[in-house]
Short mmCIF file of N, CA and C in Angstrom, two decimals:
data_model
loop_
_atom_site.label_atom_id
_atom_site.label_comp_id
_atom_site.label_asym_id
_atom_site.label_seq_id
_atom_site.Cartn_x
_atom_site.Cartn_y
_atom_site.Cartn_z
N GLY A 89 -7.37 15.40 -4.25
CA GLY A 89 -7.70 15.64 -5.63
C GLY A 89 -8.99 14.99 -6.00
N ARG A 90 -9.47 15.26 -7.19
CA ARG A 90 -10.71 14.67 -7.69
C ARG A 90 -10.37 13.79 -8.87
N ALA A 91 -11.10 12.72 -9.00
CA ALA A 91 -10.89 11.81 -10.11
C ALA A 91 -12.22 11.22 -10.52
N GLY A 92 -12.54 11.26 -11.78
CA GLY A 92 -13.76 10.64 -12.27
C GLY A 92 -15.01 11.22 -11.67
N GLY A 93 -14.97 12.44 -11.19
CA GLY A 93 -16.16 13.07 -10.63
C GLY A 93 -16.37 12.74 -9.17
N GLY A 94 -15.64 11.78 -8.60
CA GLY A 94 -15.77 11.45 -7.19
C GLY A 94 -14.68 12.14 -6.41
N ALA A 95 -14.96 12.45 -5.16
CA ALA A 95 -13.98 13.14 -4.33
C ALA A 95 -13.08 12.12 -3.65
N VAL A 96 -11.85 12.50 -3.44
CA VAL A 96 -10.88 11.66 -2.74
C VAL A 96 -10.28 12.51 -1.64
N ARG A 97 -10.30 11.98 -0.42
CA ARG A 97 -9.76 12.68 0.74
C ARG A 97 -8.77 11.78 1.44
N ARG A 98 -7.76 12.35 2.07
CA ARG A 98 -6.83 11.59 2.91
C ARG A 98 -6.97 12.05 4.33
N ARG A 99 -6.88 11.12 5.25
CA ARG A 99 -6.86 11.48 6.66
C ARG A 99 -5.99 10.48 7.39
N GLY A 100 -5.73 10.73 8.65
CA GLY A 100 -4.91 9.82 9.43
C GLY A 100 -3.44 9.90 9.08
N VAL A 101 -2.99 11.01 8.51
CA VAL A 101 -1.60 11.14 8.11
C VAL A 101 -0.76 11.48 9.33
N ARG A 102 0.30 10.73 9.52
CA ARG A 102 1.21 10.96 10.64
C ARG A 102 2.54 11.44 10.08
N TRP A 103 3.47 11.86 10.92
CA TRP A 103 4.72 12.47 10.47
C TRP A 103 5.48 11.61 9.49
N TRP A 104 5.52 10.29 9.68
CA TRP A 104 6.33 9.45 8.80
C TRP A 104 5.67 9.23 7.45
N THR A 105 4.40 9.51 7.30
CA THR A 105 3.76 9.30 6.01
C THR A 105 4.00 10.47 5.08
N MET A 106 4.70 11.50 5.55
CA MET A 106 5.05 12.58 4.64
C MET A 106 5.99 12.06 3.57
N LEU A 107 6.62 10.91 3.82
CA LEU A 107 7.49 10.29 2.83
C LEU A 107 6.69 9.65 1.70
N MET A 108 5.38 9.58 1.83
CA MET A 108 4.56 8.81 0.92
C MET A 108 3.30 9.59 0.57
N ALA A 109 2.86 9.43 -0.67
CA ALA A 109 1.61 10.07 -1.09
C ALA A 109 0.73 9.01 -1.72
N ALA A 110 -0.35 8.65 -1.06
CA ALA A 110 -1.29 7.68 -1.61
C ALA A 110 -2.41 8.44 -2.31
N THR A 111 -2.76 7.99 -3.49
CA THR A 111 -3.85 8.64 -4.21
C THR A 111 -4.80 7.58 -4.71
N ALA A 112 -6.08 7.90 -4.75
CA ALA A 112 -7.08 6.97 -5.28
C ALA A 112 -7.77 7.66 -6.44
N ALA A 113 -8.07 6.89 -7.46
CA ALA A 113 -8.79 7.43 -8.62
C ALA A 113 -9.61 6.31 -9.22
N TRP A 114 -10.67 6.68 -9.90
CA TRP A 114 -11.44 5.68 -10.64
C TRP A 114 -12.01 6.35 -11.87
N SER A 115 -12.33 5.53 -12.85
CA SER A 115 -12.85 6.04 -14.13
C SER A 115 -14.24 6.62 -13.93
N ALA A 116 -14.60 7.55 -14.79
CA ALA A 116 -15.92 8.17 -14.72
C ALA A 116 -16.91 7.49 -15.66
N GLY A 117 -16.58 6.27 -16.12
CA GLY A 117 -17.41 5.59 -17.11
C GLY A 117 -18.80 5.24 -16.64
N ALA A 118 -18.99 5.00 -15.36
CA ALA A 118 -20.30 4.60 -14.87
C ALA A 118 -20.95 5.73 -14.10
N ALA A 119 -22.20 5.96 -14.34
CA ALA A 119 -22.92 7.05 -13.68
C ALA A 119 -22.97 6.84 -12.18
N THR A 120 -22.94 5.58 -11.72
CA THR A 120 -23.01 5.33 -10.28
C THR A 120 -21.79 5.87 -9.55
N ASP A 121 -20.68 6.08 -10.24
CA ASP A 121 -19.45 6.55 -9.59
C ASP A 121 -19.43 8.07 -9.40
N ALA A 122 -20.27 8.78 -10.11
CA ALA A 122 -20.17 10.25 -10.16
C ALA A 122 -20.27 10.90 -8.79
N ALA A 123 -21.08 10.36 -7.89
CA ALA A 123 -21.27 11.00 -6.59
C ALA A 123 -20.53 10.27 -5.47
N ALA A 124 -19.76 9.25 -5.78
CA ALA A 124 -19.08 8.47 -4.76
C ALA A 124 -17.91 9.23 -4.17
N GLU A 125 -17.68 9.02 -2.88
CA GLU A 125 -16.53 9.61 -2.21
C GLU A 125 -15.76 8.50 -1.52
N VAL A 126 -14.51 8.33 -1.92
CA VAL A 126 -13.64 7.32 -1.33
C VAL A 126 -12.62 8.03 -0.46
N VAL A 127 -12.53 7.61 0.80
CA VAL A 127 -11.61 8.22 1.75
C VAL A 127 -10.49 7.23 2.04
N LEU A 128 -9.25 7.72 1.99
CA LEU A 128 -8.08 6.90 2.29
C LEU A 128 -7.57 7.22 3.69
N ASP A 129 -7.19 6.19 4.42
CA ASP A 129 -6.59 6.36 5.74
C ASP A 129 -5.32 5.53 5.75
N THR A 130 -4.18 6.17 5.94
CA THR A 130 -2.89 5.50 5.90
C THR A 130 -2.35 5.31 7.31
N ALA A 131 -1.89 4.09 7.61
CA ALA A 131 -1.27 3.80 8.90
C ALA A 131 0.07 3.13 8.64
N VAL A 132 1.05 3.45 9.46
CA VAL A 132 2.38 2.86 9.35
C VAL A 132 2.72 2.24 10.70
N THR A 133 3.15 0.97 10.65
CA THR A 133 3.58 0.28 11.86
C THR A 133 4.95 -0.34 11.63
N LYS A 134 5.65 -0.58 12.73
CA LYS A 134 6.96 -1.23 12.68
C LYS A 134 6.73 -2.73 12.83
N VAL A 135 7.46 -3.54 12.03
CA VAL A 135 7.36 -5.00 12.11
C VAL A 135 8.52 -5.49 12.97
N GLU A 136 8.18 -6.01 14.13
CA GLU A 136 9.19 -6.54 15.06
C GLU A 136 9.25 -8.05 14.89
N THR A 137 10.42 -8.58 14.59
CA THR A 137 10.60 -10.01 14.41
C THR A 137 11.43 -10.55 15.56
N THR A 138 10.87 -11.55 16.28
CA THR A 138 11.57 -12.17 17.41
C THR A 138 11.38 -13.68 17.34
N LEU A 139 12.08 -14.40 18.21
CA LEU A 139 11.90 -15.84 18.35
C LEU A 139 11.18 -16.09 19.66
N ASP A 140 10.16 -16.98 19.62
CA ASP A 140 9.48 -17.32 20.87
C ASP A 140 10.29 -18.40 21.61
N ALA A 141 9.78 -18.85 22.75
CA ALA A 141 10.50 -19.82 23.58
C ALA A 141 10.78 -21.12 22.83
N GLY A 142 9.94 -21.47 21.86
CA GLY A 142 10.13 -22.69 21.08
C GLY A 142 11.02 -22.50 19.87
N GLY A 143 11.57 -21.29 19.69
CA GLY A 143 12.45 -21.01 18.57
C GLY A 143 11.72 -20.67 17.27
N ARG A 144 10.41 -20.46 17.36
CA ARG A 144 9.63 -20.10 16.17
C ARG A 144 9.66 -18.58 15.96
N VAL A 145 9.68 -18.18 14.70
CA VAL A 145 9.71 -16.75 14.37
C VAL A 145 8.34 -16.15 14.68
N LYS A 146 8.37 -15.04 15.36
CA LYS A 146 7.14 -14.32 15.73
C LYS A 146 7.25 -12.90 15.17
N ARG A 147 6.22 -12.46 14.44
CA ARG A 147 6.20 -11.10 13.88
C ARG A 147 5.08 -10.33 14.54
N GLU A 148 5.39 -9.14 15.04
CA GLU A 148 4.43 -8.32 15.75
C GLU A 148 4.46 -6.91 15.17
N LEU A 149 3.28 -6.28 15.06
CA LEU A 149 3.18 -4.90 14.58
C LEU A 149 3.17 -3.97 15.79
N LEU A 150 4.08 -2.99 15.78
CA LEU A 150 4.23 -2.04 16.88
C LEU A 150 4.14 -0.62 16.34
N PRO A 151 3.90 0.36 17.21
CA PRO A 151 3.91 1.75 16.74
C PRO A 151 5.26 2.10 16.12
N ALA A 152 5.23 2.88 15.07
CA ALA A 152 6.46 3.26 14.36
C ALA A 152 6.95 4.62 14.82
N ASP A 153 6.95 4.83 16.12
CA ASP A 153 7.37 6.12 16.66
C ASP A 153 8.85 6.39 16.42
N ASP A 154 9.69 5.40 16.67
CA ASP A 154 11.13 5.53 16.47
C ASP A 154 11.58 4.40 15.56
N VAL A 155 12.13 4.75 14.41
CA VAL A 155 12.63 3.72 13.49
C VAL A 155 14.07 4.03 13.13
N VAL A 156 14.82 2.97 12.89
CA VAL A 156 16.23 3.11 12.55
C VAL A 156 16.51 2.30 11.29
N PRO A 157 17.63 2.59 10.62
CA PRO A 157 17.98 1.82 9.42
C PRO A 157 17.95 0.31 9.68
N GLY A 158 17.44 -0.42 8.70
CA GLY A 158 17.35 -1.87 8.80
C GLY A 158 16.01 -2.37 9.28
N GLU A 159 15.22 -1.51 9.93
CA GLU A 159 13.92 -1.95 10.43
C GLU A 159 12.89 -2.01 9.29
N GLU A 160 11.91 -2.89 9.48
CA GLU A 160 10.85 -3.10 8.50
C GLU A 160 9.59 -2.36 8.95
N LEU A 161 8.96 -1.67 7.98
CA LEU A 161 7.70 -0.96 8.24
C LEU A 161 6.60 -1.54 7.37
N ARG A 162 5.39 -1.53 7.88
CA ARG A 162 4.20 -1.96 7.13
C ARG A 162 3.33 -0.74 6.88
N TYR A 163 3.04 -0.47 5.61
CA TYR A 163 2.13 0.60 5.22
C TYR A 163 0.78 -0.04 4.90
N MET A 164 -0.26 0.40 5.60
CA MET A 164 -1.62 -0.10 5.39
C MET A 164 -2.49 1.07 4.96
N ILE A 165 -3.11 0.93 3.79
CA ILE A 165 -4.00 1.97 3.28
C ILE A 165 -5.42 1.40 3.29
N THR A 166 -6.28 2.00 4.10
CA THR A 166 -7.68 1.61 4.16
C THR A 166 -8.47 2.57 3.29
N PHE A 167 -9.32 2.04 2.42
CA PHE A 167 -10.17 2.89 1.59
C PHE A 167 -11.62 2.60 1.93
N THR A 168 -12.40 3.67 2.10
CA THR A 168 -13.80 3.57 2.54
C THR A 168 -14.69 4.38 1.62
N ASN A 169 -15.80 3.78 1.20
CA ASN A 169 -16.80 4.50 0.42
C ASN A 169 -17.72 5.20 1.40
N GLU A 170 -17.54 6.51 1.54
CA GLU A 170 -18.33 7.28 2.50
C GLU A 170 -19.55 7.94 1.86
N SER A 171 -19.91 7.51 0.68
CA SER A 171 -21.08 8.07 0.02
C SER A 171 -22.25 7.09 0.12
N GLU A 172 -23.34 7.44 -0.48
CA GLU A 172 -24.51 6.55 -0.54
C GLU A 172 -24.59 5.88 -1.91
N THR A 173 -23.50 5.96 -2.68
CA THR A 173 -23.45 5.42 -4.03
C THR A 173 -22.38 4.34 -4.11
N PRO A 174 -22.69 3.16 -4.65
CA PRO A 174 -21.64 2.14 -4.81
C PRO A 174 -20.61 2.57 -5.85
N VAL A 175 -19.40 2.07 -5.68
CA VAL A 175 -18.34 2.30 -6.66
C VAL A 175 -18.14 0.97 -7.39
N ASP A 176 -18.22 1.01 -8.71
CA ASP A 176 -18.11 -0.20 -9.53
C ASP A 176 -16.75 -0.87 -9.39
N ALA A 177 -16.73 -2.18 -9.67
CA ALA A 177 -15.48 -2.95 -9.67
C ALA A 177 -14.47 -2.32 -10.62
N GLN A 178 -13.22 -2.35 -10.25
CA GLN A 178 -12.08 -1.85 -11.01
C GLN A 178 -12.07 -0.33 -11.18
N ARG A 179 -12.88 0.39 -10.43
CA ARG A 179 -12.88 1.85 -10.51
C ARG A 179 -11.98 2.48 -9.45
N ILE A 180 -11.67 1.74 -8.39
CA ILE A 180 -10.79 2.27 -7.35
C ILE A 180 -9.37 1.79 -7.65
N VAL A 181 -8.50 2.75 -7.91
CA VAL A 181 -7.09 2.46 -8.20
C VAL A 181 -6.25 3.28 -7.23
N ILE A 182 -5.47 2.60 -6.43
CA ILE A 182 -4.60 3.27 -5.45
C ILE A 182 -3.16 3.10 -5.91
N THR A 183 -2.47 4.22 -6.08
CA THR A 183 -1.07 4.21 -6.49
C THR A 183 -0.25 4.81 -5.37
N ASN A 184 0.83 4.13 -5.00
CA ASN A 184 1.64 4.59 -3.90
C ASN A 184 3.13 4.45 -4.21
N PRO A 185 3.88 5.55 -4.17
CA PRO A 185 5.33 5.42 -4.33
C PRO A 185 5.96 4.80 -3.08
N VAL A 186 7.06 4.10 -3.27
CA VAL A 186 7.83 3.60 -2.14
C VAL A 186 8.53 4.82 -1.53
N PRO A 187 8.37 5.03 -0.22
CA PRO A 187 8.94 6.23 0.41
C PRO A 187 10.45 6.33 0.23
N GLU A 188 10.93 7.56 0.08
CA GLU A 188 12.38 7.80 0.02
C GLU A 188 13.01 7.30 1.30
N GLY A 189 14.23 6.80 1.17
CA GLY A 189 14.94 6.30 2.34
C GLY A 189 14.52 4.90 2.75
N THR A 190 13.72 4.23 1.89
CA THR A 190 13.30 2.86 2.16
C THR A 190 13.43 2.03 0.90
N ARG A 191 13.30 0.72 1.06
CA ARG A 191 13.31 -0.20 -0.08
C ARG A 191 12.17 -1.19 0.13
N TYR A 192 11.39 -1.44 -0.93
CA TYR A 192 10.27 -2.37 -0.90
C TYR A 192 10.76 -3.77 -0.52
N VAL A 193 10.03 -4.46 0.35
CA VAL A 193 10.35 -5.83 0.74
C VAL A 193 9.64 -6.77 -0.24
N PRO A 194 10.40 -7.51 -1.06
CA PRO A 194 9.78 -8.38 -2.06
C PRO A 194 8.76 -9.34 -1.46
N GLY A 195 7.63 -9.48 -2.15
CA GLY A 195 6.57 -10.40 -1.73
C GLY A 195 5.66 -9.88 -0.64
N SER A 196 5.79 -8.60 -0.28
CA SER A 196 5.04 -8.08 0.87
C SER A 196 3.77 -7.31 0.51
N ALA A 197 3.51 -7.07 -0.77
CA ALA A 197 2.33 -6.27 -1.15
C ALA A 197 1.11 -7.16 -1.30
N GLY A 198 -0.04 -6.63 -0.92
CA GLY A 198 -1.28 -7.40 -1.06
C GLY A 198 -2.49 -6.56 -0.75
N GLY A 199 -3.61 -7.23 -0.73
CA GLY A 199 -4.88 -6.61 -0.42
C GLY A 199 -5.99 -7.48 -0.97
N GLU A 200 -6.87 -7.96 -0.09
CA GLU A 200 -7.95 -8.85 -0.51
C GLU A 200 -8.82 -8.17 -1.56
N GLY A 201 -9.05 -8.86 -2.66
CA GLY A 201 -9.90 -8.34 -3.72
C GLY A 201 -9.21 -7.35 -4.63
N SER A 202 -7.91 -7.16 -4.47
CA SER A 202 -7.17 -6.19 -5.27
C SER A 202 -6.08 -6.87 -6.10
N ARG A 203 -5.88 -6.35 -7.31
CA ARG A 203 -4.75 -6.76 -8.15
C ARG A 203 -3.63 -5.76 -7.89
N VAL A 204 -2.44 -6.27 -7.59
CA VAL A 204 -1.31 -5.38 -7.33
C VAL A 204 -0.36 -5.41 -8.52
N GLU A 205 0.18 -4.23 -8.84
CA GLU A 205 1.15 -4.09 -9.92
C GLU A 205 2.35 -3.30 -9.39
N PHE A 206 3.49 -3.46 -10.07
CA PHE A 206 4.75 -2.89 -9.62
C PHE A 206 5.37 -2.05 -10.72
N SER A 207 6.08 -0.99 -10.32
CA SER A 207 6.75 -0.13 -11.28
C SER A 207 8.15 0.19 -10.80
N GLY A 208 9.11 0.11 -11.72
CA GLY A 208 10.48 0.51 -11.41
C GLY A 208 10.73 1.97 -11.70
N ASP A 209 9.81 2.61 -12.45
CA ASP A 209 10.01 4.01 -12.83
C ASP A 209 8.86 4.93 -12.43
N GLY A 210 7.80 4.40 -11.86
CA GLY A 210 6.66 5.21 -11.46
C GLY A 210 5.67 5.47 -12.58
N GLU A 211 5.95 4.95 -13.77
CA GLU A 211 5.07 5.19 -14.92
C GLU A 211 4.55 3.91 -15.55
N THR A 212 5.43 2.92 -15.72
CA THR A 212 5.06 1.66 -16.35
C THR A 212 4.86 0.60 -15.26
N PHE A 213 3.69 -0.07 -15.25
CA PHE A 213 3.37 -1.04 -14.21
C PHE A 213 3.22 -2.43 -14.80
N ASP A 214 3.55 -3.45 -13.99
CA ASP A 214 3.46 -4.85 -14.41
C ASP A 214 2.98 -5.66 -13.20
N VAL A 215 2.23 -6.74 -13.45
CA VAL A 215 1.75 -7.56 -12.35
C VAL A 215 2.86 -8.42 -11.72
N SER A 216 4.00 -8.54 -12.39
CA SER A 216 5.12 -9.32 -11.84
C SER A 216 6.07 -8.41 -11.08
N GLU A 217 6.50 -8.88 -9.91
CA GLU A 217 7.52 -8.12 -9.17
C GLU A 217 8.84 -8.21 -9.92
N PRO A 218 9.67 -7.17 -9.83
CA PRO A 218 10.99 -7.24 -10.47
C PRO A 218 11.79 -8.39 -9.87
N GLU A 219 12.51 -9.11 -10.72
CA GLU A 219 13.31 -10.24 -10.25
C GLU A 219 14.78 -9.87 -10.19
N ALA A 220 15.47 -10.54 -9.28
CA ALA A 220 16.90 -10.29 -9.12
C ALA A 220 17.66 -10.89 -10.30
N PRO A 221 18.67 -10.19 -10.80
CA PRO A 221 19.52 -10.79 -11.83
C PRO A 221 20.38 -11.87 -11.20
N ALA A 222 20.94 -12.73 -12.01
CA ALA A 222 21.82 -13.79 -11.49
C ALA A 222 23.02 -13.15 -10.81
N GLY A 223 23.32 -13.59 -9.61
CA GLY A 223 24.45 -13.05 -8.86
C GLY A 223 25.76 -13.64 -9.35
N ALA A 224 26.83 -12.91 -9.23
CA ALA A 224 28.16 -13.38 -9.66
C ALA A 224 28.75 -14.28 -8.59
N ALA A 225 29.22 -15.43 -9.00
CA ALA A 225 29.92 -16.39 -8.12
C ALA A 225 29.14 -16.68 -6.84
N GLY A 226 27.84 -16.89 -6.97
CA GLY A 226 27.02 -17.28 -5.83
C GLY A 226 26.62 -16.16 -4.91
N ALA A 227 27.03 -14.93 -5.23
CA ALA A 227 26.64 -13.80 -4.39
C ALA A 227 25.15 -13.52 -4.57
N PRO A 228 24.43 -13.30 -3.47
CA PRO A 228 23.00 -13.00 -3.62
C PRO A 228 22.82 -11.67 -4.34
N ALA A 229 21.92 -11.64 -5.30
CA ALA A 229 21.66 -10.41 -6.04
C ALA A 229 20.33 -9.82 -5.58
N GLU A 230 20.27 -8.51 -5.50
CA GLU A 230 19.05 -7.81 -5.11
C GLU A 230 18.20 -7.56 -6.35
N PRO A 231 16.88 -7.69 -6.23
CA PRO A 231 16.05 -7.31 -7.37
C PRO A 231 16.13 -5.79 -7.57
N PRO A 232 15.82 -5.31 -8.78
CA PRO A 232 15.82 -3.87 -8.97
C PRO A 232 14.80 -3.22 -8.03
N PRO A 233 15.05 -2.00 -7.61
CA PRO A 233 14.12 -1.36 -6.67
C PRO A 233 12.75 -1.12 -7.30
N VAL A 234 11.72 -1.24 -6.45
CA VAL A 234 10.35 -0.91 -6.85
C VAL A 234 10.16 0.57 -6.52
N HIS A 235 9.74 1.35 -7.50
CA HIS A 235 9.50 2.78 -7.32
C HIS A 235 8.09 3.03 -6.78
N SER A 236 7.09 2.32 -7.36
CA SER A 236 5.69 2.54 -6.99
C SER A 236 4.92 1.23 -7.06
N LEU A 237 3.83 1.18 -6.30
CA LEU A 237 2.91 0.06 -6.35
C LEU A 237 1.54 0.60 -6.71
N ARG A 238 0.74 -0.24 -7.38
CA ARG A 238 -0.62 0.17 -7.76
C ARG A 238 -1.56 -1.01 -7.53
N TRP A 239 -2.66 -0.73 -6.83
CA TRP A 239 -3.68 -1.73 -6.57
C TRP A 239 -4.96 -1.32 -7.30
N THR A 240 -5.61 -2.28 -7.95
CA THR A 240 -6.92 -2.05 -8.56
C THR A 240 -7.90 -2.96 -7.83
N TYR A 241 -8.89 -2.34 -7.19
CA TYR A 241 -9.88 -3.11 -6.44
C TYR A 241 -10.83 -3.76 -7.43
N GLN A 242 -10.95 -5.08 -7.36
CA GLN A 242 -11.66 -5.87 -8.36
C GLN A 242 -13.15 -6.05 -8.06
N ARG A 243 -13.62 -5.52 -6.96
CA ARG A 243 -15.02 -5.71 -6.55
C ARG A 243 -15.75 -4.38 -6.47
N GLU A 244 -17.08 -4.46 -6.46
CA GLU A 244 -17.87 -3.25 -6.19
C GLU A 244 -17.68 -2.91 -4.71
N LEU A 245 -17.60 -1.61 -4.42
CA LEU A 245 -17.48 -1.16 -3.03
C LEU A 245 -18.78 -0.47 -2.65
N ALA A 246 -19.57 -1.15 -1.84
CA ALA A 246 -20.88 -0.63 -1.44
C ALA A 246 -20.72 0.56 -0.49
N PRO A 247 -21.76 1.39 -0.40
CA PRO A 247 -21.71 2.51 0.55
C PRO A 247 -21.38 2.03 1.96
N GLY A 248 -20.43 2.70 2.60
CA GLY A 248 -20.03 2.36 3.95
C GLY A 248 -19.00 1.25 4.05
N ASP A 249 -18.76 0.53 2.96
CA ASP A 249 -17.79 -0.57 2.99
C ASP A 249 -16.36 -0.05 2.84
N SER A 250 -15.42 -0.89 3.30
CA SER A 250 -13.99 -0.56 3.25
C SER A 250 -13.20 -1.73 2.70
N GLY A 251 -12.00 -1.42 2.28
CA GLY A 251 -11.02 -2.43 1.88
C GLY A 251 -9.66 -1.97 2.33
N GLU A 252 -8.67 -2.86 2.24
CA GLU A 252 -7.32 -2.52 2.66
C GLU A 252 -6.30 -3.06 1.67
N VAL A 253 -5.24 -2.29 1.48
CA VAL A 253 -4.08 -2.74 0.72
C VAL A 253 -2.86 -2.43 1.57
N PHE A 254 -1.76 -3.15 1.32
CA PHE A 254 -0.59 -2.97 2.18
C PHE A 254 0.68 -3.34 1.45
N PHE A 255 1.80 -2.89 2.00
CA PHE A 255 3.13 -3.29 1.55
C PHE A 255 4.12 -3.02 2.67
N HIS A 256 5.28 -3.68 2.59
CA HIS A 256 6.33 -3.49 3.59
C HIS A 256 7.56 -2.86 2.92
N VAL A 257 8.29 -2.08 3.70
CA VAL A 257 9.55 -1.50 3.26
C VAL A 257 10.59 -1.72 4.36
N ARG A 258 11.85 -1.64 3.97
CA ARG A 258 12.94 -1.69 4.93
C ARG A 258 13.62 -0.32 4.92
N MET A 259 13.87 0.22 6.11
CA MET A 259 14.55 1.50 6.23
C MET A 259 16.00 1.35 5.79
N LEU A 260 16.48 2.30 4.97
CA LEU A 260 17.87 2.28 4.51
C LEU A 260 18.76 3.05 5.47
#
């Protein structure tokens, strides 16, 4: 799709990313953005957690060719300015729904230079992650599900430069 006069393209989509649609948009307020083209590249990896010989937790990213319920996946969205025009700070906004059949892993979203926001309904966003209600009789309570995440890149993105945002989900 197009947003703010700049083109947005997706590439690197693999079979498991059909569960997810990442979109980037920025405001058309600055003339420098009019000719900019931001390209998104989405990668999904499986997070393998093991113990090393010393009993320390080790986390490794592996290809997500075969995944089963309970496994954790990492979604990494790389955005690149492929034009000769810089994109102003706060003009790149990436919104991503949590894929069906998965649940967002609390505390796992990030991206250097980006502000992340969370939505329980896909429409209203807040910078605070949803919190778990008090559990009954000491039972652990789950926070409400996150429907979508949104990152706003806080820096100018020069021609040829890239940034990354990410989040983890658990397969249901």
